[in-house]
Amino acid sequence: MAETHATGLEQLAGVDLAAAILIVALPLVASLGIFLWGKTKWRGGGAVAVAATGAAIVPALWFFVRMLQGGAPTGWSIEWFTVGEYTFTVGFLLDNLSVWLTTLVTVLVFLITLFSTHYMHEEPNEKLRRYYAAKMLFATGMLGTVLMDNYLLMFIFWEIMGLCSYLLIGYWYHKDSAATAAKKAFLTTRLGDILLMVGIIILLVTFKTLSYREIWHHPEFTADNPALFWAALLIFGGAVGKSAQFPLDIWLPDAMEGPTTVSALIHAATMVKAGVFLVARSFPLFVLNPDTFLVVGIIGGVTALYTASMALVALDIKRVLAFSTLSQLGYMFLALGAGGIVYVQAQNGIGFTAAMLHLMNHAFFKALLFLGSASVILGMHHHQDLREMGGLRHKMPKTYWTMMVGTLAIAGIIPFSGFWSKDEVLATAFKAGSYAGVFTLLWVMGLLTALMTAFYMFRMMYLAFHGEARTKHAEHAHESPGVMTGPLVVLAVFAAVAGLWLVTPMAGGFEAVITYPYSEDLGHPHHEEPFALLVKILTEPKTYLSLGVAVAGIALANKYRKGLPAKEAEEPTSGFRGLLYNRYHVTRAVYEPLGNVVGVGLAKLSDLFDRKAIDGAVNGVARVTWWKGGWLRRWQDGRVTTYVATLVVGLTLLFALMTALVPSIRW
Amino acid sequence: MLPVSYYVMLAGALFALGLYGLLTQRSALRLLISVELILNAANINFVAFANHLGQSDGLAFTLFVIALAAAEAAVGLGIFLHLYRHVRTVDVEKTAALRW
Amino acid sequence: MATLELPGLIPYTLLATLVAGFLAWRAPSANAARRIALVGSLPAAFVTTLMFARVGVTSGGDYQFVTDWTWVEGLGISLSFGVDGLSASLAWLTAILTPLVILYSWKESHRPQLFFGLLMLLNTAVIGVFTALDLFLFYIFWEFVLIPMYFLIAIWGGSNRRYASMKFVVYTGGASLVMLLGFMAAYFGAGLGTFHIPTLTAVGSQLGWARDFGMVVFGVLAFGFLVKLPAVPFHTWLPDAHVQAPTAGSVMLAGVLLKMGSYGLMRIAFPLFPEAAMAYQWFLFVLGTVAVLYGAFLCLAQDDLKSLIAYSSVSHMGMITIALATFNDLGWAGAAYMNVAHGIISAGMFMAAGSLQHSTGTRLISRLGGVGVKTPKLAALTAALFLGSLGLPGMMGFIAEFNIFAAVWEAFGWWIMLPVWSVLVTAGYYLWALQRAYYGSERRHSEVDWDRIHDVTPEEQAPMVAMVLLAILFGVLPALLLGQMNDWTGTVLALMGGN
C-alpha cells in the first residue's frame, strides 16, 4: 500500500476504512445484484435499493458525527497502475467537504429511492430493474466523485454518473423524445468532460500526480506556470457541462423526459451539484490565478438570470423546476466566483461558505419540490401541464404544505433555509463588486433573479394548488400514500431548518466547518462566529432589500391565485413570451445548425471525398491497369507468325542493347 | 577454298529467305520448311567456319543441329497432322484461337 | 522469476493449430468440423494465456518462450519465435478471439468445413506474425494472413465480395511488397547478415545509418505497416473488406489484423531506425490527427452499421498513430494498450452488427427504428460495446485514451486540442446510430420483416458478453496489461535512445 506522501493526512484503517469502502460499495453491489436478479427474484429491486441506500447512511453519519466533533481529515490510497514515471492511485479523502457532502447525498438518495418504490410501482419488473440498477450505479458514481482523493478517479466516477444519467433519462427509450433527450444530455456533458479531461491532463503532466493534496502542496504549484490558468478554466469547463451552465445548459430541461424521481435525484439534488463540488474541491487551483474566478462568477450570474427568465412562462411543472435548478446552480457558481475574489482580496471565506450552504439547501428544497411534483403528477394520473391542474391543495394537503415550505425556501423567505444562503450569495457578490466592478452588475442580476424566482415559484404553486380544478384529472386527484409523503415531510423539515446551521454554533457554525479543508492550505481565512453572523445579517440593510425583492415577486404572482389567465391558456409563440417559452430559440438557432451543418455537413463531405476522391484514385489505378492491360493483350493474337516476329524483334533489340551497354562483350 | 565471306553470305541469304517465309507464309508446312532453311543456314555457317578455323567443334554442332531439325520436323508434322484432323486446314491464320 | 524458455513451444502450438484446421477442413460432417475447430483452437488459447500471464508476472522487457532454430544459415534466416510485453497480449487476443468467433459462427451452414479450416489457418498465421522474431519469418506469416482472409471474404461475403476481397489482397499485398523492400534494405544495410529481429533492434540505434538512407527505409517500412493500420489516405480497402466480409472475418480483421500494422511499427520500424522515426514525428502526428477526425466524421455519414464500425476503426487506429508519434512512455504504453482495447471492443461491435443482420435482415440504420423493444439484450450489448468504444471510464478504452492524450500533451502541448474533439464526434455518431436503430418509436420499413425479428441467440450472445466483461476487467484492473507493456516500453525506448 503506497503512502500518500506530502499530504500529512492521518491514514484510514480498520473499521474506518471498511466504513469508507462500504459507502461506495453498498450501492455498487446493489446495482449489480439488481441487474442480475432484479427481474426474476427481487421484484424489480426496489426493496434492495432502499435497503442498500439506507445502510449507506450509517457509515456516512459515522464520519459526519466525527467531523462535527472536530476530527481531522483522513485519507487512504492504494496504487492502481503505473505507466513510465506516472503512478495512478485509488484512494479516499475524507475531509469536511467530502464528509458533509457524502452525508447529504446518502440521505437524499435514500429518501428519493424510498419515494420511488411507490411512484414507479406501475412499471413492470424487467424495466424496474434497469431503473434501480442505474440509480444505484449512479449513487456509486456520485459518492465516488465526492470521496476520491485524486482527479482521475473523480473523473471516472463523474463519467459513470453521466452514463447513468443517459440510461435514466432514456428510461422510456421507446419514446423518441426520451431517446433524443438522453443523447443530448450525454453529448453536451461529454463536451464539458473533454475540457475537464484536458485540464486534468495538464495537471498530471505538470505535477506527475493527480492527488488533490499532493498538487496543492507541490513545490511547483505557483502562478508562474501559465498552463495552470488554462487548467483551471478547463476544469471549470467540465463543471459548466455537468452543472448545465450557460452555454451548455440546453440538456437539463430536456432531461425532464426521465421519470420525475430521476429528475429529483440526478438533475436537482446530486449530479448537477458535482460541478459545484469540483470547483470547490479545486479552489486552490483557482486561487492561483484569481482571474479565473471572474469567469466562474460571470457564467454563474448570467445563467442564473437567463434561465430564471425562461421559467416565467413555463407551463410544465417539471420544466419550471428544471429552469429553477439551472438558475440556483448559477447562484452557486456566482458565489464561488465572487467568493474567490473576496477570499483573495480580503482573506474572507464567506463566498465559499455561501456556495456550499446554498448547495445543501438547494439539494433539500429542490428534491422536495421535485418529489412533490412527482406526487402531484401521480395524483393527476401522469399529467404534468400546469394548465390542467388547479385546486389541488384540498385534494393533496400534505403535498401542498411540504411543497410550500420548499417554495418559501427557494424564494428566500426568512427563516427558511434558502434565505440564509441566498442572502450570503448576494452579499458576497456585492462585496466582490468593490474589487471587480462586474460583480456589482452580477449582484443586480442576482437580485433580479431572486425576484423572478419568487414570482415563478409562487405562480407554479398557485396554478397547481389554488383556484378551481380545471380538468377532470385535477378533480379526481388524490393524495399520495405515506411512503411518498413521508420523505416529503422529512425533506420539508430539512428545507426549513438546514440553513440555520449558518447561524447556530453547531460545531462552530457552518462556515467554520466547511472552510476547514482549506484553512491550512489557503491560510486560515477569517470567519465570523455564528451569532455575530446572525446579527450582521439581521442588521444589514441589503438583507431587507433581498427579502423585499422576494416578497415583491410573491406579490406579483398573486393574480394566479384565482386561476389561469385567459391569455396564458395557449403556448406562447410570438413576442417576448414566445422568446422565453422557446428558450430564446438557442437550440434551434445555434446548436442545431452547428450539429447539422457543421457536423453532418462535414460528415457528408468527408464521405463524398472518401468515396469519390480517395477511393476513386484507388479504383482509378485499377481501371488504368485494366485498360492498359486490355491494350497490351491484343498482342496475343494467337498467330504463330506474330510470335515469331516478336521473337525476332526482341532478339535484335536484346543484342543491340547488350552490345551498347555491356562494354566487355565480345560476340 | 573460297573466302569464308562467300559462305556467310550464302548462309545469310538462306537465313533471310527462311525468316521471310516464317513471317509471311500461311501454310504450316511452309513454316516448317522455312524453319529448316534457317537451321540449314546456321549449319552452313558452322561448317564454313569449322573449315576456316580448322576446328572440329563446328562440325559437332552441325550434327546436333541436323538431328534436332529432324526431331523438330517430326514433332511439328505430327502436331500439324493432328491439327488437320480437327480443323481440316493447316492454315495458321485460321488457327488463332489461343488468343485474348 | 527468471524468464522461461521452453523452446519449441510456440512453433509446435502453431503446428497443432494448423493441423487442427486441416482436420476440420477434411472433417466428414459440419458438426465434426465445428467441434474439431473449437477444440483445436484451445491449445493455442491455453498456451498464449500461459505466456501472457508469465510475461505479466515476470517482465515484459525481455523476450520469453524463445525458440531459435536455424533455417537457412547462409542467409541468416532462422525460425525464431518469442513473446514479450508487446506481443504476449496480442498473441493471446488472437488465440482467444478464434474460439469465440468459432462459437459465434457455430451455425454456419455454407461449406462449414472449409470455413472453420480457414479460420484456424488465419489463427495460425496471425499468431505467427505476432510471435515471429525473424524478419523473413515475419514476412512469410504476414503474407500468409492474406490467404484465408481472401477466401473468407470471397466465399462467405456479402454482395460485393469479389471486389472487396480482390481489393483487400492487391492493396495490402502490394503494400507488403514495398515493406519487403524495406526489410531487404535493412538486412543489407545493417551488414550483420541476419534477419533476427532482436539482434537487429539491439543495435538499431548504433548502426549509424546515413540520414537519408534511414529516412527512406523507414518511410518504406512504415508505408507497408501504415497501409495495414490503416492510415488515411491508404485506408479505403478497409470499409469494403469489413462490410463484405462475414462476421467472423470482420471480427478477426478488426480485432487482430489491423493490429499487425501498429505491431510492425512498434516491433520493427521504430526500433531499427530511431533517428529517422524521430524526424517523422510531426508527420505521424498529423497523419494520426487526420485519421482520427476524418474517420470520425465519416462515421457520422454512414448508413450501414458495419461501415460505421469500420470507419471507427480507422479513427481509433489513428489514435494509435498519434500515440506512437509522441515517443514517450505514456504514449507507447497507451498505444500498446489501445491495440488490445480496440481489438476486444471492435471485435464485439462487429459481432453485434452481425447479430443485428441475422435478426432483422438488414444492417442499414435507415431501415430500422425502435428495434430495441424486440431485441433488448442485443440493444444492451450494442450500447455497452459502443460506450466502451467511445471511451467510457470503467472500460479499457478510457484508460487507453487518457494515457494517449496525456502523452500528446506532454509531447505536443496545445496541439492536443485538435485530436481531442474526436471524442465528442465519436460519442455523437455512436449514440446517434444507437438511437436511430434501436431506440425511439418503431419505424417499420418495408424491407424489414418486423414479426420475425428475434433477440440475440445464446451462441451469439456469449462471445459478446465475454468481450464486454474483458473490456470491463481491463478497465478496472489495467495493471494486468500495463505492467508488461510498461516494461516493454521502458526497454524499447531505452534501446532507441541508446545512441
mmCIF file of N, CA, C and O in Angstrom, chain C residues 354-420:
data_model
loop_
_atom_site.group_PDB
_atom_site.id
_atom_site.type_symbol
_atom_site.label_atom_id
_atom_site.label_comp_id
_atom_site.label_asym_id
_atom_site.label_seq_id
_atom_site.Cartn_x
_atom_site.Cartn_y
_atom_site.Cartn_z
ATOM 1 N N GLY C 354 -23.314 -8.137 -36.756
ATOM 2 C CA GLY C 354 -23.703 -9.382 -37.388
ATOM 3 C C GLY C 354 -25.011 -9.909 -36.834
ATOM 4 O O GLY C 354 -25.896 -10.355 -37.571
ATOM 5 N N SER C 355 -25.157 -9.806 -35.511
ATOM 6 C CA SER C 355 -26.390 -10.276 -34.903
ATOM 7 C C SER C 355 -27.573 -9.446 -35.353
ATOM 8 O O SER C 355 -28.676 -9.957 -35.549
ATOM 9 N N LEU C 356 -27.336 -8.159 -35.504
ATOM 10 C CA LEU C 356 -28.416 -7.289 -35.969
ATOM 11 C C LEU C 356 -28.883 -7.733 -37.337
ATOM 12 O O LEU C 356 -30.089 -7.793 -37.618
ATOM 13 N N GLN C 357 -27.923 -8.083 -38.177
ATOM 14 C CA GLN C 357 -28.299 -8.512 -39.515
ATOM 15 C C GLN C 357 -29.048 -9.834 -39.478
ATOM 16 O O GLN C 357 -30.019 -10.021 -40.185
ATOM 17 N N HIS C 358 -28.592 -10.769 -38.651
ATOM 18 C CA HIS C 358 -29.301 -12.044 -38.548
ATOM 19 C C HIS C 358 -30.724 -11.825 -38.086
ATOM 20 O O HIS C 358 -31.648 -12.483 -38.524
ATOM 21 N N SER C 359 -30.829 -10.881 -37.172
ATOM 22 C CA SER C 359 -32.111 -10.712 -36.531
ATOM 23 C C SER C 359 -33.115 -9.960 -37.394
ATOM 24 O O SER C 359 -34.275 -10.342 -37.500
ATOM 25 N N THR C 360 -32.657 -8.884 -38.024
ATOM 26 C CA THR C 360 -33.611 -8.050 -38.748
ATOM 27 C C THR C 360 -33.492 -8.184 -40.248
ATOM 28 O O THR C 360 -34.345 -7.728 -40.978
ATOM 29 N N GLY C 361 -32.403 -8.765 -40.710
ATOM 30 C CA GLY C 361 -32.230 -8.903 -42.139
ATOM 31 C C GLY C 361 -31.559 -7.721 -42.795
ATOM 32 O O GLY C 361 -31.372 -7.701 -43.996
ATOM 33 N N THR C 362 -31.204 -6.713 -42.015
ATOM 34 C CA THR C 362 -30.543 -5.570 -42.633
ATOM 35 C C THR C 362 -29.546 -4.961 -41.670
ATOM 36 O O THR C 362 -29.649 -5.144 -40.462
ATOM 37 N N ARG C 363 -28.559 -4.266 -42.237
ATOM 38 C CA ARG C 363 -27.631 -3.529 -41.381
ATOM 39 C C ARG C 363 -27.807 -2.038 -41.561
ATOM 40 O O ARG C 363 -27.088 -1.261 -40.969
ATOM 41 N N LEU C 364 -28.721 -1.674 -42.407
ATOM 42 C CA LEU C 364 -28.869 -0.261 -42.726
ATOM 43 C C LEU C 364 -29.705 0.427 -41.667
ATOM 44 O O LEU C 364 -30.855 0.073 -41.425
ATOM 45 N N ILE C 365 -29.112 1.453 -41.075
ATOM 46 C CA ILE C 365 -29.785 2.146 -39.986
ATOM 47 C C ILE C 365 -31.071 2.797 -40.451
ATOM 48 O O ILE C 365 -32.057 2.885 -39.715
ATOM 49 N N SER C 366 -31.062 3.243 -41.706
ATOM 50 C CA SER C 366 -32.253 3.931 -42.190
ATOM 51 C C SER C 366 -33.446 3.007 -42.328
ATOM 52 O O SER C 366 -34.582 3.445 -42.401
ATOM 53 N N ARG C 367 -33.187 1.684 -42.335
ATOM 54 C CA ARG C 367 -34.308 0.759 -42.441
ATOM 55 C C ARG C 367 -34.807 0.328 -41.080
ATOM 56 O O ARG C 367 -35.718 -0.477 -40.965
ATOM 57 N N LEU C 368 -34.137 0.793 -40.040
ATOM 58 C CA LEU C 368 -34.505 0.347 -38.700
ATOM 59 C C LEU C 368 -35.048 1.495 -37.885
ATOM 60 O O LEU C 368 -34.994 2.644 -38.290
ATOM 61 N N GLY C 369 -35.515 1.180 -36.715
ATOM 62 C CA GLY C 369 -36.020 2.206 -35.828
ATOM 63 C C GLY C 369 -36.823 1.574 -34.726
ATOM 64 O O GLY C 369 -37.798 0.880 -34.979
ATOM 65 N N GLY C 370 -36.383 1.787 -33.496
ATOM 66 C CA GLY C 370 -37.126 1.251 -32.372
ATOM 67 C C GLY C 370 -37.065 -0.246 -32.253
ATOM 68 O O GLY C 370 -37.913 -0.857 -31.623
ATOM 69 N N VAL C 371 -36.035 -0.832 -32.868
ATOM 70 C CA VAL C 371 -35.932 -2.287 -32.825
ATOM 71 C C VAL C 371 -35.640 -2.771 -31.403
ATOM 72 O O VAL C 371 -35.847 -3.940 -31.080
ATOM 73 N N GLY C 372 -35.144 -1.864 -30.577
ATOM 74 C CA GLY C 372 -34.727 -2.253 -29.235
ATOM 75 C C GLY C 372 -35.789 -2.935 -28.409
ATOM 76 O O GLY C 372 -35.488 -3.753 -27.547
ATOM 77 N N VAL C 373 -37.052 -2.605 -28.680
ATOM 78 C CA VAL C 373 -38.081 -3.261 -27.878
ATOM 79 C C VAL C 373 -38.171 -4.742 -28.189
ATOM 80 O O VAL C 373 -38.566 -5.545 -27.347
ATOM 81 N N LYS C 374 -37.778 -5.110 -29.422
ATOM 82 C CA LYS C 374 -37.843 -6.528 -29.761
ATOM 83 C C LYS C 374 -36.530 -7.238 -29.462
ATOM 84 O O LYS C 374 -36.496 -8.447 -29.334
ATOM 85 N N THR C 375 -35.447 -6.470 -29.390
ATOM 86 C CA THR C 375 -34.151 -7.099 -29.141
ATOM 87 C C THR C 375 -33.461 -6.398 -27.979
ATOM 88 O O THR C 375 -32.398 -5.807 -28.152
ATOM 89 N N PRO C 376 -34.039 -6.474 -26.790
ATOM 90 C CA PRO C 376 -33.460 -5.724 -25.663
ATOM 91 C C PRO C 376 -32.049 -6.145 -25.319
ATOM 92 O O PRO C 376 -31.195 -5.314 -25.038
ATOM 93 N N LYS C 377 -31.771 -7.461 -25.364
ATOM 94 C CA LYS C 377 -30.423 -7.906 -24.982
ATOM 95 C C LYS C 377 -29.410 -7.398 -25.990
ATOM 96 O O LYS C 377 -28.328 -6.932 -25.610
ATOM 97 N N LEU C 378 -29.761 -7.495 -27.260
ATOM 98 C CA LEU C 378 -28.823 -7.029 -28.282
ATOM 99 C C LEU C 378 -28.616 -5.530 -28.160
ATOM 100 O O LEU C 378 -27.494 -5.034 -28.295
ATOM 101 N N ALA C 379 -29.704 -4.821 -27.893
ATOM 102 C CA ALA C 379 -29.587 -3.365 -27.733
ATOM 103 C C ALA C 379 -28.659 -3.040 -26.570
ATOM 104 O O ALA C 379 -27.792 -2.163 -26.675
ATOM 105 N N ALA C 380 -28.826 -3.765 -25.476
ATOM 106 C CA ALA C 380 -27.980 -3.501 -24.308
ATOM 107 C C ALA C 380 -26.524 -3.803 -24.605
ATOM 108 O O ALA C 380 -25.626 -3.029 -24.260
ATOM 109 N N LEU C 381 -26.281 -4.943 -25.267
ATOM 110 C CA LEU C 381 -24.895 -5.306 -25.575
ATOM 111 C C LEU C 381 -24.278 -4.297 -26.534
ATOM 112 O O LEU C 381 -23.126 -3.882 -26.358
ATOM 113 N N THR C 382 -25.051 -3.933 -27.559
ATOM 114 C CA THR C 382 -24.532 -2.947 -28.506
ATOM 115 C C THR C 382 -24.218 -1.641 -27.798
ATOM 116 O O THR C 382 -23.159 -1.034 -28.027
ATOM 117 N N ALA C 383 -25.125 -1.219 -26.929
ATOM 118 C CA ALA C 383 -24.891 0.024 -26.198
ATOM 119 C C ALA C 383 -23.627 -0.086 -25.358
ATOM 120 O O ALA C 383 -22.786 0.823 -25.347
ATOM 121 N N ALA C 384 -23.481 -1.222 -24.668
ATOM 122 C CA ALA C 384 -22.297 -1.395 -23.824
ATOM 123 C C ALA C 384 -21.025 -1.325 -24.654
ATOM 124 O O ALA C 384 -20.055 -0.655 -24.290
ATOM 125 N N LEU C 385 -21.032 -1.992 -25.801
ATOM 126 C CA LEU C 385 -19.839 -2.005 -26.641
ATOM 127 C C LEU C 385 -19.565 -0.625 -27.220
ATOM 128 O O LEU C 385 -18.416 -0.181 -27.265
ATOM 129 N N PHE C 386 -20.615 0.055 -27.650
ATOM 130 C CA PHE C 386 -20.418 1.404 -28.188
ATOM 131 C C PHE C 386 -19.855 2.325 -27.117
ATOM 132 O O PHE C 386 -18.949 3.112 -27.365
ATOM 133 N N LEU C 387 -20.404 2.232 -25.919
ATOM 134 C CA LEU C 387 -19.924 3.077 -24.846
ATOM 135 C C LEU C 387 -18.470 2.758 -24.531
ATOM 136 O O LEU C 387 -17.678 3.641 -24.217
ATOM 137 N N GLY C 388 -18.112 1.474 -24.611
ATOM 138 C CA GLY C 388 -16.720 1.124 -24.392
ATOM 139 C C GLY C 388 -15.831 1.735 -25.452
ATOM 140 O O GLY C 388 -14.756 2.240 -25.165
ATOM 141 N N SER C 389 -16.323 1.711 -26.688
ATOM 142 C CA SER C 389 -15.510 2.227 -27.774
ATOM 143 C C SER C 389 -15.349 3.739 -27.706
ATOM 144 O O SER C 389 -14.328 4.278 -28.127
ATOM 145 N N LEU C 390 -16.343 4.433 -27.176
ATOM 146 C CA LEU C 390 -16.196 5.879 -27.111
ATOM 147 C C LEU C 390 -15.422 6.320 -25.879
ATOM 148 O O LEU C 390 -15.233 7.502 -25.647
ATOM 149 N N GLY C 391 -14.946 5.359 -25.130
ATOM 150 C CA GLY C 391 -14.031 5.692 -24.051
ATOM 151 C C GLY C 391 -14.678 5.970 -22.725
ATOM 152 O O GLY C 391 -14.213 6.819 -21.981
ATOM 153 N N LEU C 392 -15.751 5.291 -22.429
ATOM 154 C CA LEU C 392 -16.393 5.491 -21.137
ATOM 155 C C LEU C 392 -15.526 4.905 -20.024
ATOM 156 O O LEU C 392 -15.111 3.758 -20.114
ATOM 157 N N PRO C 393 -15.232 5.685 -19.013
ATOM 158 C CA PRO C 393 -14.440 5.122 -17.909
ATOM 159 C C PRO C 393 -15.131 3.932 -17.298
ATOM 160 O O PRO C 393 -16.350 3.881 -17.194
ATOM 161 N N GLY C 394 -14.327 2.980 -16.859
ATOM 162 C CA GLY C 394 -14.876 1.735 -16.366
ATOM 163 C C GLY C 394 -14.560 0.629 -17.351
ATOM 164 O O GLY C 394 -14.505 -0.537 -16.997
ATOM 165 N N MET C 395 -14.358 1.012 -18.609
ATOM 166 C CA MET C 395 -13.926 0.034 -19.597
ATOM 167 C C MET C 395 -12.571 0.453 -20.128
ATOM 168 O O MET C 395 -12.171 1.607 -19.996
ATOM 169 N N MET C 396 -11.888 -0.481 -20.786
ATOM 170 C CA MET C 396 -10.479 -0.252 -21.057
ATOM 171 C C MET C 396 -10.214 0.850 -22.073
ATOM 172 O O MET C 396 -9.122 1.411 -22.090
ATOM 173 N N GLY C 397 -11.190 1.158 -22.891
ATOM 174 C CA GLY C 397 -10.969 2.203 -23.880
ATOM 175 C C GLY C 397 -10.582 3.525 -23.252
ATOM 176 O O GLY C 397 -9.755 4.263 -23.779
ATOM 177 N N PHE C 398 -11.160 3.812 -22.094
ATOM 178 C CA PHE C 398 -10.868 5.076 -21.442
ATOM 179 C C PHE C 398 -9.413 5.156 -21.007
ATOM 180 O O PHE C 398 -8.746 6.172 -21.210
ATOM 181 N N ILE C 399 -8.934 4.081 -20.402
ATOM 182 C CA ILE C 399 -7.546 4.081 -19.931
ATOM 183 C C ILE C 399 -6.613 4.371 -21.102
ATOM 184 O O ILE C 399 -5.692 5.180 -21.014
ATOM 185 N N ALA C 400 -6.895 3.706 -22.220
ATOM 186 C CA ALA C 400 -6.057 3.912 -23.403
ATOM 187 C C ALA C 400 -6.102 5.372 -23.833
ATOM 188 O O ALA C 400 -5.066 6.014 -24.018
ATOM 189 N N GLU C 401 -7.309 5.898 -23.975
ATOM 190 C CA GLU C 401 -7.431 7.267 -24.477
ATOM 191 C C GLU C 401 -6.815 8.266 -23.519
ATOM 192 O O GLU C 401 -6.141 9.216 -23.937
ATOM 193 N N PHE C 402 -7.031 8.069 -22.246
ATOM 194 C CA PHE C 402 -6.485 9.005 -21.269
ATOM 195 C C PHE C 402 -4.971 9.044 -21.346
ATOM 196 O O PHE C 402 -4.340 10.111 -21.399
ATOM 197 N N ASN C 403 -4.365 7.848 -21.363
ATOM 198 C CA ASN C 403 -2.909 7.784 -21.456
ATOM 199 C C ASN C 403 -2.401 8.461 -22.711
ATOM 200 O O ASN C 403 -1.426 9.197 -22.694
ATOM 201 N N ILE C 404 -3.091 8.175 -23.819
ATOM 202 C CA ILE C 404 -2.629 8.718 -25.086
ATOM 203 C C ILE C 404 -2.738 10.237 -25.101
ATOM 204 O O ILE C 404 -1.809 10.933 -25.505
ATOM 205 N N PHE C 405 -3.856 10.757 -24.638
ATOM 206 C CA PHE C 405 -3.999 12.210 -24.638
ATOM 207 C C PHE C 405 -2.994 12.867 -23.685
ATOM 208 O O PHE C 405 -2.441 13.927 -23.985
ATOM 209 N N ALA C 406 -2.751 12.223 -22.555
ATOM 210 C CA ALA C 406 -1.744 12.770 -21.650
ATOM 211 C C ALA C 406 -0.387 12.811 -22.340
ATOM 212 O O ALA C 406 0.350 13.788 -22.235
ATOM 213 N N ALA C 407 -0.101 11.735 -23.098
ATOM 214 C CA ALA C 407 1.169 11.696 -23.819
ATOM 215 C C ALA C 407 1.221 12.802 -24.867
ATOM 216 O O ALA C 407 2.267 13.415 -25.084
ATOM 217 N N VAL C 408 0.080 13.053 -25.509
ATOM 218 C CA VAL C 408 0.049 14.098 -26.538
ATOM 219 C C VAL C 408 0.341 15.454 -25.926
ATOM 220 O O VAL C 408 1.101 16.252 -26.474
ATOM 221 N N TRP C 409 -0.245 15.712 -24.762
ATOM 222 C CA TRP C 409 0.029 16.989 -24.106
ATOM 223 C C TRP C 409 1.507 17.086 -23.779
ATOM 224 O O TRP C 409 2.140 18.130 -23.953
ATOM 225 N N GLU C 410 2.060 15.983 -23.301
ATOM 226 C CA GLU C 410 3.457 16.008 -22.916
ATOM 227 C C GLU C 410 4.353 16.274 -24.118
ATOM 228 O O GLU C 410 5.353 16.965 -24.027
ATOM 229 N N ALA C 411 3.986 15.696 -25.257
ATOM 230 C CA ALA C 411 4.860 15.804 -26.423
ATOM 231 C C ALA C 411 4.540 16.992 -27.316
ATOM 232 O O ALA C 411 5.428 17.598 -27.901
ATOM 233 N N PHE C 412 3.246 17.321 -27.430
ATOM 234 C CA PHE C 412 2.860 18.329 -28.416
ATOM 235 C C PHE C 412 2.133 19.524 -27.834
ATOM 236 O O PHE C 412 1.690 20.400 -28.564
ATOM 237 N N GLY C 413 1.950 19.533 -26.509
ATOM 238 C CA GLY C 413 1.322 20.685 -25.884
ATOM 239 C C GLY C 413 -0.090 20.945 -26.387
ATOM 240 O O GLY C 413 -0.895 20.038 -26.518
ATOM 241 N N TRP C 414 -0.386 22.213 -26.704
ATOM 242 C CA TRP C 414 -1.747 22.601 -27.013
ATOM 243 C C TRP C 414 -2.275 21.998 -28.317
ATOM 244 O O TRP C 414 -3.459 22.108 -28.605
ATOM 245 N N TRP C 415 -1.417 21.337 -29.102
ATOM 246 C CA TRP C 415 -1.922 20.666 -30.296
ATOM 247 C C TRP C 415 -2.919 19.573 -29.944
ATOM 248 O O TRP C 415 -3.611 19.065 -30.813
ATOM 249 N N ILE C 416 -2.952 19.234 -28.649
ATOM 250 C CA ILE C 416 -3.913 18.241 -28.211
ATOM 251 C C ILE C 416 -5.340 18.663 -28.546
ATOM 252 O O ILE C 416 -6.216 17.818 -28.744
ATOM 253 N N MET C 417 -5.559 19.973 -28.660
ATOM 254 C CA MET C 417 -6.923 20.443 -28.877
ATOM 255 C C MET C 417 -7.459 20.067 -30.248
ATOM 256 O O MET C 417 -8.641 20.236 -30.513
ATOM 257 N N LEU C 418 -6.605 19.560 -31.125
ATOM 258 C CA LEU C 418 -7.134 19.094 -32.409
ATOM 259 C C LEU C 418 -7.732 17.695 -32.317
ATOM 260 O O LEU C 418 -8.919 17.509 -32.550
ATOM 261 N N PRO C 419 -6.907 16.684 -31.998
ATOM 262 C CA PRO C 419 -7.494 15.339 -31.968
ATOM 263 C C PRO C 419 -8.509 15.124 -30.867
ATOM 264 O O PRO C 419 -9.355 14.230 -30.974
ATOM 265 N N VAL C 420 -8.476 15.933 -29.819
ATOM 266 C CA VAL C 420 -9.334 15.632 -28.678
ATOM 267 C C VAL C 420 -10.822 15.763 -29.007
ATOM 268 O O VAL C 420 -11.663 15.153 -28.363
#
